[in-house]
mmCIF file of C-alpha atoms and ligand atoms in Angstrom:
data_model
loop_
_atom_site.group_PDB
_atom_site.id
_atom_site.type_symbol
_atom_site.label_atom_id
_atom_site.label_comp_id
_atom_site.label_asym_id
_atom_site.label_seq_id
_atom_site.Cartn_x
_atom_site.Cartn_y
_atom_site.Cartn_z
ATOM 1 C CA UNK A 1 0.000 0.000 0.000
ATOM 2 C CA UNK A 2 2.876 2.268 0.854
ATOM 3 C CA UNK A 3 4.524 1.641 -2.519
ATOM 4 C CA UNK A 4 1.251 2.213 -4.210
ATOM 5 C CA UNK A 5 0.829 5.517 -2.458
ATOM 6 C CA UNK A 6 4.293 6.568 -3.457
ATOM 7 C CA UNK A 7 3.657 5.691 -7.068
ATOM 8 C CA UNK A 8 0.499 7.650 -7.080
ATOM 9 C CA UNK A 9 2.360 10.594 -5.615
ATOM 10 C CA UNK A 10 5.085 10.254 -8.239
ATOM 11 C CA UNK A 11 2.488 10.203 -10.969
ATOM 12 C CA UNK A 12 0.817 13.237 -9.481
ATOM 13 C CA UNK A 13 4.153 15.044 -9.338
ATOM 14 C CA UNK A 14 4.951 14.197 -12.960
ATOM 15 C CA UNK A 15 1.542 15.434 -14.029
ATOM 16 C CA UNK A 16 2.016 18.613 -12.058
ATOM 17 C CA UNK A 17 5.382 19.164 -13.682
ATOM 18 C CA UNK A 18 3.841 18.609 -17.050
ATOM 19 C CA UNK A 19 1.007 21.041 -16.372
ATOM 20 C CA UNK A 20 3.452 23.620 -15.083
ATOM 21 C CA UNK A 21 5.675 23.141 -18.116
ATOM 22 C CA UNK A 22 2.775 23.444 -20.486
ATOM 23 C CA UNK A 23 1.651 26.564 -18.713
ATOM 24 C CA UNK A 24 5.117 28.090 -18.880
ATOM 25 C CA UNK A 25 5.415 27.222 -22.581
ATOM 26 C CA UNK A 26 2.130 28.930 -23.274
ATOM 27 C CA UNK A 27 3.231 31.958 -21.321
ATOM 28 C CA UNK A 28 6.525 32.234 -23.240
ATOM 29 C CA UNK A 29 4.858 31.649 -26.609
ATOM 30 C CA UNK A 30 2.129 34.114 -25.785
ATOM 31 C CA UNK A 31 4.682 36.892 -25.586
ATOM 32 C CA UNK A 32 5.720 36.084 -29.165
ATOM 33 C CA UNK A 33 2.114 35.744 -30.233
ATOM 34 C CA UNK A 34 1.453 39.382 -29.470
ATOM 35 C CA UNK A 35 4.414 40.713 -31.417
ATOM 36 C CA UNK A 36 4.229 37.990 -34.094
ATOM 37 C CA UNK A 37 0.655 38.774 -35.093
ATOM 38 C CA UNK A 38 -0.542 35.277 -34.191
ATOM 39 C CA UNK A 39 -3.620 36.568 -32.410
ATOM 40 C CA UNK A 40 -6.756 37.081 -34.444
ATOM 41 C CA UNK A 41 -10.305 38.058 -33.768
ATOM 42 C CA UNK A 42 -13.174 35.969 -35.023
ATOM 43 C CA UNK A 43 -16.589 37.533 -35.406
ATOM 44 C CA UNK A 44 -19.816 35.865 -34.380
ATOM 45 C CA UNK A 45 -23.097 37.422 -35.521
ATOM 46 C CA UNK A 46 -25.805 38.667 -33.182
ATOM 47 C CA UNK A 47 -29.176 38.412 -34.812
ATOM 48 C CA UNK A 48 -32.181 40.619 -34.213
ATOM 49 C CA UNK A 49 -35.302 38.573 -34.903
ATOM 50 C CA UNK A 50 -37.561 41.643 -34.891
ATOM 51 C CA UNK A 51 -35.716 43.048 -37.882
ATOM 52 C CA UNK A 52 -34.540 39.790 -39.449
ATOM 53 C CA UNK A 53 -31.056 41.160 -39.480
ATOM 54 C CA UNK A 54 -27.583 40.882 -38.009
ATOM 55 C CA UNK A 55 -27.265 43.842 -35.643
ATOM 56 C CA UNK A 56 -23.742 43.226 -34.494
ATOM 57 C CA UNK A 57 -20.904 40.834 -33.823
ATOM 58 C CA UNK A 58 -18.947 39.643 -30.838
ATOM 59 C CA UNK A 59 -15.169 39.613 -31.292
ATOM 60 C CA UNK A 60 -13.688 36.366 -29.987
ATOM 61 C CA UNK A 61 -9.971 35.825 -29.827
ATOM 62 C CA UNK A 62 -8.093 32.964 -31.441
ATOM 63 C CA UNK A 63 -4.409 32.183 -31.275
ATOM 64 C CA UNK A 64 -2.902 30.759 -34.393
ATOM 65 C CA UNK A 65 0.125 29.037 -32.885
ATOM 66 C CA UNK A 66 2.905 28.291 -35.404
ATOM 67 C CA UNK A 67 3.334 24.713 -34.147
ATOM 68 C CA UNK A 68 0.190 23.796 -32.235
ATOM 69 C CA UNK A 69 -2.357 25.385 -34.540
ATOM 70 C CA UNK A 70 -5.503 27.121 -33.400
ATOM 71 C CA UNK A 71 -5.696 27.651 -29.646
ATOM 72 C CA UNK A 72 -8.995 28.597 -28.015
ATOM 73 C CA UNK A 73 -9.297 31.435 -25.486
ATOM 74 C CA UNK A 74 -9.972 29.184 -22.482
ATOM 75 C CA UNK A 75 -6.464 27.771 -23.009
ATOM 76 C CA UNK A 76 -4.655 31.103 -22.976
ATOM 77 C CA UNK A 77 -6.834 33.930 -21.602
ATOM 78 C CA UNK A 78 -6.552 32.675 -17.984
ATOM 79 C CA UNK A 79 -2.750 32.517 -18.342
ATOM 80 C CA UNK A 80 -2.745 35.965 -19.908
ATOM 81 C CA UNK A 81 -4.729 37.194 -16.914
ATOM 82 C CA UNK A 82 -2.348 35.659 -14.380
ATOM 83 C CA UNK A 83 0.736 37.021 -16.096
ATOM 84 C CA UNK A 84 -0.576 40.470 -16.914
ATOM 85 C CA UNK A 85 -0.230 39.824 -20.656
ATOM 86 C CA UNK A 86 -3.980 40.425 -20.838
ATOM 87 C CA UNK A 87 -3.285 44.160 -20.807
ATOM 88 C CA UNK A 88 -1.572 44.126 -24.193
ATOM 89 C CA UNK A 89 -3.817 41.371 -25.559
ATOM 90 C CA UNK A 90 -6.876 43.289 -24.448
ATOM 91 C CA UNK A 91 -5.625 46.525 -25.969
ATOM 92 C CA UNK A 92 -4.956 44.658 -29.208
ATOM 93 C CA UNK A 93 -8.539 43.318 -29.199
ATOM 94 C CA UNK A 94 -9.962 46.802 -28.707
ATOM 95 C CA UNK A 95 -7.904 48.380 -31.502
ATOM 96 C CA UNK A 96 -8.417 45.516 -33.913
ATOM 97 C CA UNK A 97 -12.173 45.224 -33.297
ATOM 98 C CA UNK A 98 -12.724 48.965 -33.733
ATOM 99 C CA UNK A 99 -10.680 49.048 -36.957
ATOM 100 C CA UNK A 100 -12.612 46.080 -38.290
ATOM 101 C CA UNK A 101 -16.060 47.458 -37.468
ATOM 102 C CA UNK A 102 -15.156 50.875 -38.880
ATOM 103 C CA UNK A 103 -14.434 49.166 -42.214
ATOM 104 C CA UNK A 104 -17.881 47.589 -42.465
ATOM 105 C CA UNK A 105 -20.425 48.978 -44.856
ATOM 106 C CA UNK A 106 -23.256 48.611 -42.344
ATOM 107 C CA UNK A 107 -23.760 50.176 -38.958
ATOM 108 C CA UNK A 108 -23.460 46.971 -36.964
ATOM 109 C CA UNK A 109 -22.092 47.008 -33.454
ATOM 110 C CA UNK A 110 -18.958 45.258 -32.284
ATOM 111 C CA UNK A 111 -18.750 43.680 -28.843
ATOM 112 C CA UNK A 112 -15.372 43.236 -27.165
ATOM 113 C CA UNK A 113 -14.771 41.182 -24.020
ATOM 114 C CA UNK A 114 -13.003 42.949 -21.161
ATOM 115 C CA UNK A 115 -11.256 40.916 -18.510
ATOM 116 C CA UNK A 116 -11.718 42.062 -14.904
ATOM 117 C CA UNK A 117 -7.914 42.261 -14.764
ATOM 118 C CA UNK A 118 -7.984 45.036 -17.363
ATOM 119 C CA UNK A 119 -9.861 47.194 -14.864
ATOM 120 C CA UNK A 120 -6.712 47.301 -12.743
ATOM 121 C CA UNK A 121 -5.042 49.290 -15.506
ATOM 122 C CA UNK A 122 -5.755 52.977 -15.192
ATOM 123 C CA UNK A 123 -4.997 53.346 -18.919
ATOM 124 C CA UNK A 124 -8.036 51.235 -19.882
ATOM 125 C CA UNK A 125 -10.213 54.247 -20.589
ATOM 126 C CA UNK A 126 -7.586 55.930 -22.723
ATOM 127 C CA UNK A 127 -7.075 52.632 -24.634
ATOM 128 C CA UNK A 128 -10.759 52.673 -25.472
ATOM 129 C CA UNK A 129 -10.697 56.364 -26.405
ATOM 130 C CA UNK A 130 -7.671 55.886 -28.646
ATOM 131 C CA UNK A 131 -9.173 52.806 -30.308
ATOM 132 C CA UNK A 132 -12.278 54.838 -31.150
ATOM 133 C CA UNK A 133 -10.344 57.893 -32.324
ATOM 134 C CA UNK A 134 -7.853 56.026 -34.484
ATOM 135 C CA UNK A 135 -10.497 53.883 -36.132
ATOM 136 C CA UNK A 136 -13.079 56.615 -36.437
ATOM 137 C CA UNK A 137 -15.709 54.198 -35.116
ATOM 138 C CA UNK A 138 -18.754 55.921 -33.624
ATOM 139 C CA UNK A 139 -18.694 55.156 -29.878
ATOM 140 C CA UNK A 140 -22.268 53.820 -29.836
ATOM 141 C CA UNK A 141 -21.154 51.040 -32.175
ATOM 142 C CA UNK A 142 -18.738 49.694 -29.582
ATOM 143 C CA UNK A 143 -20.031 47.487 -26.810
ATOM 144 C CA UNK A 144 -17.860 46.104 -24.030
ATOM 145 C CA UNK A 145 -18.791 42.875 -22.294
ATOM 146 C CA UNK A 146 -17.936 42.416 -18.643
ATOM 147 C CA UNK A 147 -18.789 39.665 -16.198
ATOM 148 C CA UNK A 148 -20.215 40.228 -12.759
ATOM 149 C CA UNK A 149 -16.816 39.573 -11.191
ATOM 150 C CA UNK A 150 -16.021 43.155 -12.207
ATOM 151 C CA UNK A 151 -18.656 44.278 -9.728
ATOM 152 C CA UNK A 152 -17.548 41.781 -7.129
ATOM 153 C CA UNK A 153 -13.945 42.875 -6.794
ATOM 154 C CA UNK A 154 -13.019 46.407 -6.097
ATOM 155 C CA UNK A 155 -16.581 47.383 -6.685
ATOM 156 C CA UNK A 156 -16.336 51.120 -6.194
ATOM 157 C CA UNK A 157 -13.412 51.807 -8.465
ATOM 158 C CA UNK A 158 -14.657 49.432 -11.179
ATOM 159 C CA UNK A 159 -18.110 50.977 -11.184
ATOM 160 C CA UNK A 160 -16.514 54.369 -11.648
ATOM 161 C CA UNK A 161 -14.449 52.980 -14.570
ATOM 162 C CA UNK A 162 -17.626 51.578 -16.131
ATOM 163 C CA UNK A 163 -19.266 54.969 -15.743
ATOM 164 C CA UNK A 164 -16.378 56.648 -17.543
ATOM 165 C CA UNK A 165 -16.559 54.117 -20.363
ATOM 166 C CA UNK A 166 -20.285 54.706 -20.642
ATOM 167 C CA UNK A 167 -19.699 58.461 -20.685
ATOM 168 C CA UNK A 168 -17.691 57.964 -23.895
ATOM 169 C CA UNK A 169 -20.913 56.718 -25.488
ATOM 170 C CA UNK A 170 -19.839 53.082 -25.430
ATOM 171 C CA UNK A 171 -22.469 50.507 -24.503
ATOM 172 C CA UNK A 172 -21.929 48.054 -21.665
ATOM 173 C CA UNK A 173 -23.162 44.479 -21.510
ATOM 174 C CA UNK A 174 -23.237 42.119 -18.547
ATOM 175 C CA UNK A 175 -21.942 38.789 -19.866
ATOM 176 C CA UNK A 176 -22.690 35.228 -18.709
ATOM 177 C CA UNK A 177 -25.621 36.424 -16.650
ATOM 178 C CA UNK A 178 -26.995 33.884 -14.210
ATOM 179 C CA UNK A 179 -23.724 32.094 -13.513
ATOM 180 C CA UNK A 180 -21.240 32.516 -10.715
ATOM 181 C CA UNK A 181 -22.310 34.785 -7.924
ATOM 182 C CA UNK A 182 -25.041 36.366 -9.967
ATOM 183 C CA UNK A 183 -27.408 38.376 -8.005
ATOM 184 C CA UNK A 184 -30.035 40.776 -9.162
ATOM 185 C CA UNK A 185 -28.495 43.432 -6.963
ATOM 186 C CA UNK A 186 -25.678 43.784 -9.526
ATOM 187 C CA UNK A 187 -28.229 45.359 -11.786
ATOM 188 C CA UNK A 188 -28.664 48.112 -9.245
ATOM 189 C CA UNK A 189 -24.982 48.904 -8.921
ATOM 190 C CA UNK A 190 -24.626 49.817 -12.579
ATOM 191 C CA UNK A 191 -27.043 50.676 -15.409
ATOM 192 C CA UNK A 192 -26.099 48.024 -17.962
ATOM 193 C CA UNK A 193 -27.348 48.476 -21.509
ATOM 194 C CA UNK A 194 -27.575 44.774 -22.125
ATOM 195 C CA UNK A 195 -27.643 41.425 -20.360
ATOM 196 C CA UNK A 196 -26.393 38.274 -22.022
ATOM 197 C CA UNK A 197 -28.167 35.199 -20.677
ATOM 198 C CA UNK A 198 -25.531 32.544 -20.180
ATOM 199 C CA UNK A 199 -25.616 29.677 -22.619
ATOM 200 C CA UNK A 200 -25.981 27.088 -19.861
ATOM 201 C CA UNK A 201 -29.589 28.271 -19.362
ATOM 202 C CA UNK A 202 -30.329 28.079 -23.071
ATOM 203 C CA UNK A 203 -28.783 24.632 -23.154
ATOM 204 C CA UNK A 204 -30.981 23.413 -20.286
ATOM 205 C CA UNK A 205 -34.209 25.232 -21.012
ATOM 206 C CA UNK A 206 -35.962 22.265 -22.566
ATOM 207 C CA UNK A 207 -35.146 19.866 -19.748
ATOM 208 C CA UNK A 208 -35.067 22.142 -16.759
ATOM 209 C CA UNK A 209 -38.016 24.134 -15.446
ATOM 210 C CA UNK A 210 -35.589 26.118 -13.322
ATOM 211 C CA UNK A 211 -33.568 27.216 -16.355
ATOM 212 C CA UNK A 212 -36.735 28.282 -18.119
ATOM 213 C CA UNK A 213 -37.990 30.076 -15.026
ATOM 214 C CA UNK A 214 -34.743 32.031 -14.787
ATOM 215 C CA UNK A 215 -34.881 32.968 -18.472
ATOM 216 C CA UNK A 216 -38.441 34.149 -17.873
ATOM 217 C CA UNK A 217 -37.434 36.200 -14.866
ATOM 218 C CA UNK A 218 -34.617 37.877 -16.795
ATOM 219 C CA UNK A 219 -36.708 38.705 -19.852
ATOM 220 C CA UNK A 220 -39.588 39.928 -17.675
ATOM 221 C CA UNK A 221 -37.295 42.152 -15.689
ATOM 222 C CA UNK A 222 -35.557 43.550 -18.778
ATOM 223 C CA UNK A 223 -38.893 44.738 -20.148
ATOM 224 C CA UNK A 224 -39.476 46.935 -17.133
ATOM 225 C CA UNK A 225 -35.872 48.098 -16.861
ATOM 226 C CA UNK A 226 -35.115 49.095 -20.444
ATOM 227 C CA UNK A 227 -32.239 46.636 -20.703
ATOM 228 C CA UNK A 228 -31.681 44.638 -23.865
ATOM 229 C CA UNK A 229 -31.346 40.876 -23.590
ATOM 230 C CA UNK A 230 -29.203 38.615 -25.753
ATOM 231 C CA UNK A 231 -29.629 34.847 -25.582
ATOM 232 C CA UNK A 232 -26.221 33.185 -25.936
ATOM 233 C CA UNK A 233 -25.390 29.746 -27.244
ATOM 234 C CA UNK A 234 -28.574 29.210 -29.253
ATOM 235 C CA UNK A 235 -27.907 26.001 -31.162
ATOM 236 C CA UNK A 236 -31.306 24.815 -32.363
ATOM 237 C CA UNK A 237 -34.402 26.164 -34.068
ATOM 238 C CA UNK A 238 -36.405 24.818 -31.151
ATOM 239 C CA UNK A 239 -34.448 26.947 -28.676
ATOM 240 C CA UNK A 240 -34.814 29.961 -30.970
ATOM 241 C CA UNK A 241 -38.577 29.509 -31.254
ATOM 242 C CA UNK A 242 -39.014 29.080 -27.520
ATOM 243 C CA UNK A 243 -36.857 32.083 -26.662
ATOM 244 C CA UNK A 244 -38.849 34.234 -29.039
ATOM 245 C CA UNK A 245 -41.984 33.166 -27.217
ATOM 246 C CA UNK A 246 -40.356 34.311 -24.006
ATOM 247 C CA UNK A 247 -39.796 37.731 -25.523
ATOM 248 C CA UNK A 248 -36.130 37.513 -26.547
ATOM 249 C CA UNK A 249 -35.227 39.272 -29.756
ATOM 250 C CA UNK A 250 -31.424 39.192 -29.791
ATOM 251 C CA UNK A 251 -29.709 35.887 -30.417
ATOM 252 C CA UNK A 252 -26.192 34.546 -30.655
ATOM 253 C CA UNK A 253 -25.204 30.956 -31.261
ATOM 254 C CA UNK A 254 -24.188 28.260 -33.695
ATOM 255 C CA UNK A 255 -27.764 28.135 -35.005
ATOM 256 C CA UNK A 256 -27.163 31.588 -36.501
ATOM 257 C CA UNK A 257 -23.460 31.353 -37.185
ATOM 258 C CA UNK A 258 -20.126 30.369 -35.717
ATOM 259 C CA UNK A 259 -17.348 32.829 -35.024
ATOM 260 C CA UNK A 260 -15.507 33.473 -38.305
ATOM 261 C CA UNK A 261 -12.448 35.447 -39.304
ATOM 262 C CA UNK A 262 -13.003 38.789 -40.965
ATOM 263 C CA UNK A 263 -12.733 37.415 -44.543
ATOM 264 C CA UNK A 264 -15.551 34.932 -44.082
ATOM 265 C CA UNK A 265 -17.629 36.920 -41.625
ATOM 266 C CA UNK A 266 -21.238 35.878 -41.911
ATOM 267 C CA UNK A 267 -23.211 38.767 -43.342
ATOM 268 C CA UNK A 268 -26.753 37.845 -44.234
ATOM 269 C CA UNK A 269 -29.409 36.490 -41.981
ATOM 270 C CA UNK A 270 -31.837 34.147 -43.623
ATOM 271 C CA UNK A 271 -34.702 34.064 -41.178
ATOM 272 C CA UNK A 272 -36.038 30.659 -40.396
ATOM 273 C CA UNK A 273 -39.742 30.697 -39.780
ATOM 274 C CA UNK A 274 -40.027 29.486 -36.207
ATOM 275 C CA UNK A 275 -43.645 28.387 -36.583
HETATM 276 P P1 C2E B 1 -17.931 34.387 -23.880
HETATM 277 O O1 C2E B 1 -17.619 35.829 -23.823
HETATM 278 O O2 C2E B 1 -19.074 33.903 -23.065
HETATM 279 O O3 C2E B 1 -18.124 34.052 -25.418
HETATM 280 C C1 C2E B 1 -19.061 33.135 -25.934
HETATM 281 C C2 C2E B 1 -18.425 31.788 -26.163
HETATM 282 O O4 C2E B 1 -19.442 30.867 -26.557
HETATM 283 C C3 C2E B 1 -17.419 31.782 -27.304
HETATM 284 O O5 C2E B 1 -16.430 30.809 -26.988
HETATM 285 C C4 C2E B 1 -18.263 31.317 -28.480
HETATM 286 O O6 C2E B 1 -17.499 30.753 -29.524
HETATM 287 C C5 C2E B 1 -19.110 30.286 -27.805
HETATM 288 N N1 C2E B 1 -20.371 30.033 -28.503
HETATM 289 C C6 C2E B 1 -21.072 30.862 -29.294
HETATM 290 N N2 C2E B 1 -22.195 30.281 -29.743
HETATM 291 C C7 C2E B 1 -22.213 29.038 -29.209
HETATM 292 C C8 C2E B 1 -23.142 27.941 -29.302
HETATM 293 O O7 C2E B 1 -24.174 27.992 -29.967
HETATM 294 N N3 C2E B 1 -22.814 26.820 -28.584
HETATM 295 C C9 C2E B 1 -21.679 26.724 -27.838
HETATM 296 N N4 C2E B 1 -21.443 25.595 -27.191
HETATM 297 N N5 C2E B 1 -20.785 27.747 -27.742
HETATM 298 C C10 C2E B 1 -21.060 28.890 -28.413
HETATM 299 P P2 C2E B 1 -14.876 31.111 -27.239
HETATM 300 O O8 C2E B 1 -14.698 31.891 -28.499
HETATM 301 O O9 C2E B 1 -14.155 29.820 -27.066
HETATM 302 O O10 C2E B 1 -14.505 32.073 -26.027
HETATM 303 C C11 C2E B 1 -14.564 31.592 -24.701
HETATM 304 C C12 C2E B 1 -14.418 32.716 -23.715
HETATM 305 O O11 C2E B 1 -13.116 33.295 -23.786
HETATM 306 C C13 C2E B 1 -15.379 33.860 -23.947
HETATM 307 O O12 C2E B 1 -16.649 33.517 -23.435
HETATM 308 C C14 C2E B 1 -14.679 34.964 -23.191
HETATM 309 O O13 C2E B 1 -14.952 34.865 -21.807
HETATM 310 C C15 C2E B 1 -13.220 34.638 -23.439
HETATM 311 N N6 C2E B 1 -12.700 35.490 -24.534
HETATM 312 C C16 C2E B 1 -12.749 35.309 -25.867
HETATM 313 N N7 C2E B 1 -12.152 36.330 -26.524
HETATM 314 C C17 C2E B 1 -11.720 37.195 -25.567
HETATM 315 C C18 C2E B 1 -11.026 38.460 -25.599
HETATM 316 O O14 C2E B 1 -10.714 39.042 -26.646
HETATM 317 N N8 C2E B 1 -10.747 39.030 -24.374
HETATM 318 C C19 C2E B 1 -11.120 38.443 -23.191
HETATM 319 N N9 C2E B 1 -10.810 39.075 -22.052
HETATM 320 N N10 C2E B 1 -11.775 37.279 -23.141
HETATM 321 C C20 C2E B 1 -12.072 36.652 -24.307
HETATM 322 CA CA1 CA B 2 -18.693 37.641 -24.203
HETATM 323 CA CA1 CA B 3 -20.943 34.877 -22.518
HETATM 324 CA CA1 CA B 4 -17.710 33.350 -20.577
#
């Protein structure tokens, strides 16, 4: 038993070493990725069912690693946050997304994710201002997406940063709503323009009465609060139809289109009759 325990410990140690090595490799490579133009934004459409149109896009980061190929954000954003690299990556995303949207023929909005770590940087507001100025993008076409953790940590200072961003004319969305520590009181601490219902609720809505009840509560509340709602992670026509019944009109998900690089960005919306 003792030997067994030792072996298990050894195995654990080897795995830890491996994880640490992998993490360090990613960190080192990530520094090159920024300067080597390996980071790219993909654009996923947000569809407005009232107008049968794409009203905007969310910019989602991809890392095109020279050896390992395409790396998804969950495999490098957390490391970027721990190492502080998120500041330059986040600034890149803001500049790139604004440039891209300014080049579009239409007036669609562009949503950019902000990490809570970026709020620690006092230059965040001037990054956003510069991105708007250099691209010439009208501020109302930029939307930043934050998660409730922004309101959890360092609440006072982050709320004041959000207020300054809003004062630029930029819209602010509360992402992944309903997960984590979500509480309705967050909606009192800051006047969000939009709430994005987390995809886990959309995923469960057909099996779980609770998920549906929460979706109902959010859409009901948004009607009386003048907050827009986007349903995330809509994958099926059935989910789309049901969400429309619940009063949702903004949708994002594979059913409407996957994130795509600029060249192949999905442009038309062919409405599918939900009836
Ligand atoms: P998020 O902000 O919640 O973004 C939505 C995620 O859901 C994206 O994953 C998107 O590809 C995925 N998604 C969209 N529609 C569907 C669907 O119908 N089904 C399913 N299963 N998934 C769908 P992605 O691109 O892997 O990004 C993951 C997370 O990484 C994002 O979650 C966001 O938190 C973070 N992220 C991505 N880009 C950036 C960035 O530029 N900056 C920061 N700070 N975070 C980013
Ligand atoms: Ca988001
Ligand atoms: Ca989300
Ligand atoms: Ca998320």
